[in-house]
């Protein structure tokens, strides 16, 4: 992969962009405010980064990272992502997104709902279960003894393989967590969400953003995914 499109310049989009340029991957990054708002970020990222429109980011390279609030998915023209591998970092946070009946009823997972909104994209759930500032902290070269793993889920095997190759180049091993219907295993409050990357997984919730990270090898991630519990989404308040 020589280029990656990133739609969303928030914490996760920016963290992945930093890893991509470090891995000699060109980045076209876009947000809802327009290319001019990305001048400082692109300057920081260096010559491999370009600020673009959503359309330009959606057409860049072989894959697109989508990292925007769930309520903004309808603002992305679905035809732009037709046939593309899309790494979906989205999570459902009622405090931000409002209540969404399809998710509260657990008829679908968050990324199954995203797939309905972007029906022709090849969605792969990834980068949603780790704190943004832990992404660059835990990235390691292939073969490093303290390399961490990230889960991914998707319904298209070829798209999942492309996503895995990209994530591995960015500095993480990957663990296949199944289909989009099984992606609840690493959604918020599940057994394979952010705390598994903390040096102290028992850190109080209010201190998680300041807590140091610790490597999570693939075998431990598999164990966490297998033991994960499905959260009662309607009870989620954050």
CSV table of C-alpha atoms in Angstrom, one decimal:
chain,number,residue,atom,x,y,z
A,1,UNK,CA,0.0,0.0,0.0
A,2,UNK,CA,1.4,3.3,-1.1
A,3,UNK,CA,-1.4,5.7,0.0
A,4,UNK,CA,-4.1,5.8,2.6
A,5,UNK,CA,-7.2,8.1,2.7
A,6,UNK,CA,-8.3,9.3,6.1
A,7,UNK,CA,-11.8,10.8,6.6
A,8,UNK,CA,-11.7,12.4,10.0
A,9,UNK,CA,-8.9,14.4,11.6
A,10,UNK,CA,-9.7,13.8,15.2
A,11,UNK,CA,-7.6,11.9,17.7
A,12,UNK,CA,-7.7,8.5,16.1
A,13,UNK,CA,-7.5,9.8,12.5
A,14,UNK,CA,-4.4,11.9,13.4
A,15,UNK,CA,-2.8,9.0,15.3
A,16,UNK,CA,-3.1,6.6,12.4
A,17,UNK,CA,-1.9,9.3,10.0
A,18,UNK,CA,1.3,9.7,12.1
A,19,UNK,CA,1.9,5.9,11.9
A,20,UNK,CA,1.2,5.9,8.2
A,21,UNK,CA,3.7,8.6,7.3
A,22,UNK,CA,6.3,6.9,9.5
A,23,UNK,CA,5.7,3.7,7.5
A,24,UNK,CA,6.3,5.6,4.2
A,25,UNK,CA,2.6,5.6,3.3
A,26,UNK,CA,1.3,8.8,1.7
A,27,UNK,CA,-1.8,10.2,3.5
A,28,UNK,CA,-4.7,12.2,2.2
A,29,UNK,CA,-6.6,13.5,5.2
A,30,UNK,CA,-10.0,15.3,5.2
A,31,UNK,CA,-12.5,16.6,7.6
A,32,UNK,CA,-15.8,18.4,7.6
A,33,UNK,CA,-14.2,21.8,7.9
A,34,UNK,CA,-12.2,21.7,4.7
A,35,UNK,CA,-8.5,21.3,3.7
A,36,UNK,CA,-7.5,24.8,5.0
A,37,UNK,CA,-8.3,23.7,8.6
A,38,UNK,CA,-5.7,20.9,8.4
A,39,UNK,CA,-2.7,23.1,7.6
A,40,UNK,CA,-1.0,22.7,11.0
A,41,UNK,CA,-1.6,18.9,11.1
A,42,UNK,CA,-0.3,18.4,7.6
A,43,UNK,CA,2.8,20.5,8.3
A,44,UNK,CA,3.5,18.4,11.4
A,45,UNK,CA,3.0,15.1,9.4
A,46,UNK,CA,5.5,16.2,6.7
A,47,UNK,CA,5.8,15.8,3.0
A,48,UNK,CA,3.9,12.5,2.8
A,49,UNK,CA,0.7,14.1,4.0
A,50,UNK,CA,-1.8,16.1,2.0
A,51,UNK,CA,-5.0,17.9,3.1
A,52,UNK,CA,-7.9,17.1,0.8
A,53,UNK,CA,-11.6,17.0,0.4
A,54,UNK,CA,-13.7,14.1,1.6
A,55,UNK,CA,-13.9,13.0,-2.1
A,56,UNK,CA,-10.1,13.1,-2.5
A,57,UNK,CA,-9.5,11.2,0.7
A,58,UNK,CA,-12.1,8.6,-0.3
A,59,UNK,CA,-10.3,7.9,-3.6
A,60,UNK,CA,-6.7,7.9,-2.2
A,61,UNK,CA,-4.8,4.6,-2.1
A,62,UNK,CA,-6.3,1.2,-1.6
A,63,UNK,CA,-8.1,1.8,1.6
A,64,UNK,CA,-9.9,4.5,3.6
A,65,UNK,CA,-9.9,5.0,7.4
A,66,UNK,CA,-13.2,6.4,8.5
A,67,UNK,CA,-13.0,8.1,11.9
A,68,UNK,CA,-15.9,10.4,12.4
A,69,UNK,CA,-18.9,10.5,14.9
A,70,UNK,CA,-21.5,7.9,14.2
A,71,UNK,CA,-24.1,10.6,13.4
A,72,UNK,CA,-21.9,12.0,10.7
A,73,UNK,CA,-21.9,8.8,8.6
A,74,UNK,CA,-24.8,10.0,6.6
A,75,UNK,CA,-22.8,13.1,5.5
A,76,UNK,CA,-20.4,10.9,3.6
A,77,UNK,CA,-21.7,10.2,0.1
A,78,UNK,CA,-22.0,6.4,0.0
A,79,UNK,CA,-21.0,6.2,-3.7
A,80,UNK,CA,-17.5,7.5,-2.8
A,81,UNK,CA,-16.8,4.4,-0.9
A,82,UNK,CA,-18.3,1.9,-3.2
A,83,UNK,CA,-16.1,-1.2,-3.4
A,84,UNK,CA,-13.4,0.3,-1.2
A,85,UNK,CA,-11.9,-1.3,1.9
A,86,UNK,CA,-13.0,1.0,4.8
A,87,UNK,CA,-11.5,0.7,8.3
A,88,UNK,CA,-14.3,1.8,10.5
A,89,UNK,CA,-13.2,3.1,13.9
A,90,UNK,CA,-16.6,4.2,15.0
A,91,UNK,CA,-18.2,3.5,18.4
A,92,UNK,CA,-21.7,4.3,19.7
A,93,UNK,CA,-21.6,6.9,22.5
A,94,UNK,CA,-25.1,8.0,23.4
A,95,UNK,CA,-23.8,11.0,25.3
A,96,UNK,CA,-22.4,12.3,21.9
A,97,UNK,CA,-24.6,10.5,19.3
A,98,UNK,CA,-28.0,10.6,21.1
A,99,UNK,CA,-30.0,7.4,21.5
A,100,UNK,CA,-30.1,5.2,18.4
A,101,UNK,CA,-33.0,2.7,18.6
A,102,UNK,CA,-31.4,0.0,16.3
A,103,UNK,CA,-28.3,-0.1,18.6
A,104,UNK,CA,-30.2,0.1,21.9
A,105,UNK,CA,-32.3,-2.9,20.8
A,106,UNK,CA,-29.2,-4.8,19.9
A,107,UNK,CA,-30.7,-5.7,16.5
A,108,UNK,CA,-27.3,-4.7,14.9
A,109,UNK,CA,-23.8,-3.9,16.1
A,110,UNK,CA,-22.4,-0.4,15.5
A,111,UNK,CA,-20.6,-1.4,12.4
A,112,UNK,CA,-23.5,-3.4,11.0
A,113,UNK,CA,-25.5,-0.1,11.2
A,114,UNK,CA,-22.6,1.7,9.5
A,115,UNK,CA,-22.7,-1.0,6.8
A,116,UNK,CA,-26.4,-0.2,6.2
A,117,UNK,CA,-25.5,3.5,5.8
A,118,UNK,CA,-22.6,2.7,3.5
A,119,UNK,CA,-24.0,-0.4,1.7
A,120,UNK,CA,-21.4,-0.8,-1.0
A,121,UNK,CA,-18.3,-0.2,1.1
A,122,UNK,CA,-16.3,-3.1,2.4
A,123,UNK,CA,-16.3,-2.3,6.1
A,124,UNK,CA,-13.7,-3.6,8.5
A,125,UNK,CA,-14.0,-2.7,12.2
A,126,UNK,CA,-10.6,-1.6,13.5
A,127,UNK,CA,-8.8,0.9,15.8
A,128,UNK,CA,-12.0,1.4,17.9
A,129,UNK,CA,-11.0,-0.4,21.0
A,130,UNK,CA,-7.8,1.4,21.9
A,131,UNK,CA,-7.3,4.9,23.2
A,132,UNK,CA,-6.0,7.3,20.5
A,133,UNK,CA,-2.9,8.3,22.4
A,134,UNK,CA,-2.0,4.7,23.0
A,135,UNK,CA,-1.8,3.9,19.3
A,136,UNK,CA,1.6,5.6,18.6
A,137,UNK,CA,2.8,4.5,22.1
A,138,UNK,CA,2.2,0.8,21.4
A,139,UNK,CA,3.2,0.6,17.7
A,140,UNK,CA,6.3,-1.6,17.2
A,141,UNK,CA,8.2,-3.0,14.2
A,142,UNK,CA,7.3,-6.5,13.0
A,143,UNK,CA,8.9,-9.2,15.2
A,144,UNK,CA,9.4,-6.9,18.2
A,145,UNK,CA,9.0,-8.9,21.4
A,146,UNK,CA,6.6,-6.3,22.9
A,147,UNK,CA,4.4,-5.9,19.8
A,148,UNK,CA,0.7,-5.4,20.5
A,149,UNK,CA,-2.3,-6.8,18.6
A,150,UNK,CA,-5.5,-5.2,17.5
A,151,UNK,CA,-8.7,-7.0,16.7
A,152,UNK,CA,-10.6,-6.6,13.4
A,153,UNK,CA,-14.0,-7.8,12.2
A,154,UNK,CA,-15.6,-7.8,8.8
A,155,UNK,CA,-17.8,-9.7,6.4
A,156,UNK,CA,-15.5,-9.6,3.3
A,157,UNK,CA,-12.4,-11.8,3.7
A,158,UNK,CA,-10.4,-9.9,1.1
A,159,UNK,CA,-11.1,-6.6,2.7
A,160,UNK,CA,-10.2,-8.0,6.1
A,161,UNK,CA,-6.9,-9.3,4.7
A,162,UNK,CA,-6.1,-5.9,3.2
A,163,UNK,CA,-6.9,-4.2,6.5
A,164,UNK,CA,-4.7,-6.7,8.4
A,165,UNK,CA,-1.8,-6.0,6.1
A,166,UNK,CA,-2.1,-2.2,6.6
A,167,UNK,CA,-2.4,-2.5,10.4
A,168,UNK,CA,0.6,-4.8,10.5
A,169,UNK,CA,2.6,-2.3,8.5
A,170,UNK,CA,1.5,0.4,10.9
A,171,UNK,CA,3.0,-1.4,13.9
A,172,UNK,CA,0.5,-3.9,15.2
A,173,UNK,CA,-0.3,-7.6,14.9
A,174,UNK,CA,-4.0,-8.4,14.2
A,175,UNK,CA,-6.5,-10.9,15.5
A,176,UNK,CA,-9.5,-11.8,13.5
A,177,UNK,CA,-12.6,-11.3,15.7
A,178,UNK,CA,-15.1,-12.6,13.2
A,179,UNK,CA,-17.9,-10.9,11.3
A,180,UNK,CA,-19.5,-7.5,11.8
A,181,UNK,CA,-22.2,-9.2,13.8
A,182,UNK,CA,-19.5,-10.4,16.2
A,183,UNK,CA,-17.8,-7.0,16.5
A,184,UNK,CA,-19.6,-6.3,19.8
A,185,UNK,CA,-16.7,-8.3,21.4
A,186,UNK,CA,-14.5,-5.2,21.2
A,187,UNK,CA,-17.1,-2.4,21.5
A,188,UNK,CA,-17.2,0.0,24.5
A,189,UNK,CA,-17.5,-1.7,27.9
A,190,UNK,CA,-16.9,-5.2,26.5
A,191,UNK,CA,-14.1,-7.4,27.7
A,192,UNK,CA,-11.8,-6.4,24.9
A,193,UNK,CA,-12.1,-2.6,25.1
A,194,UNK,CA,-9.5,0.0,26.0
A,195,UNK,CA,-8.6,-1.3,29.5
A,196,UNK,CA,-6.8,-4.3,28.1
A,197,UNK,CA,-4.1,-2.0,26.8
A,198,UNK,CA,-3.5,-0.4,30.2
A,199,UNK,CA,-0.6,-1.2,32.4
A,200,UNK,CA,-3.2,-1.4,35.2
A,201,UNK,CA,-6.5,-2.6,33.8
A,202,UNK,CA,-8.2,-1.8,37.1
A,203,UNK,CA,-7.6,2.0,36.8
A,204,UNK,CA,-10.8,3.9,37.7
A,205,UNK,CA,-12.7,5.1,34.6
A,206,UNK,CA,-12.1,8.7,35.4
A,207,UNK,CA,-8.3,8.1,35.2
A,208,UNK,CA,-8.1,6.0,32.0
A,209,UNK,CA,-7.1,8.9,29.8
A,210,UNK,CA,-4.0,9.5,32.0
A,211,UNK,CA,-3.2,5.8,32.5
A,212,UNK,CA,0.0,4.4,31.0
A,213,UNK,CA,-0.2,1.8,28.3
A,214,UNK,CA,1.2,-1.8,28.3
A,215,UNK,CA,1.8,-4.2,25.3
A,216,UNK,CA,-1.0,-6.7,24.6
A,217,UNK,CA,0.2,-9.7,22.6
A,218,UNK,CA,-2.1,-11.5,20.2
A,219,UNK,CA,-2.6,-14.5,22.4
A,220,UNK,CA,-3.9,-12.3,25.3
A,221,UNK,CA,-6.1,-10.4,22.9
A,222,UNK,CA,-7.7,-13.7,21.7
A,223,UNK,CA,-8.4,-14.7,25.3
A,224,UNK,CA,-10.0,-11.3,25.9
A,225,UNK,CA,-12.2,-11.6,22.8
A,226,UNK,CA,-13.3,-15.1,23.7
A,227,UNK,CA,-14.2,-14.1,27.2
A,228,UNK,CA,-15.9,-10.9,26.2
A,229,UNK,CA,-19.4,-10.2,27.3
A,230,UNK,CA,-22.1,-8.5,25.2
A,231,UNK,CA,-23.0,-5.2,26.8
A,232,UNK,CA,-26.6,-4.1,27.3
A,233,UNK,CA,-26.3,-1.2,24.9
A,234,UNK,CA,-29.5,0.5,26.1
A,235,UNK,CA,-27.9,0.9,29.5
A,236,UNK,CA,-24.8,2.7,28.2
A,237,UNK,CA,-24.7,6.3,29.3
A,238,UNK,CA,-21.4,7.7,28.1
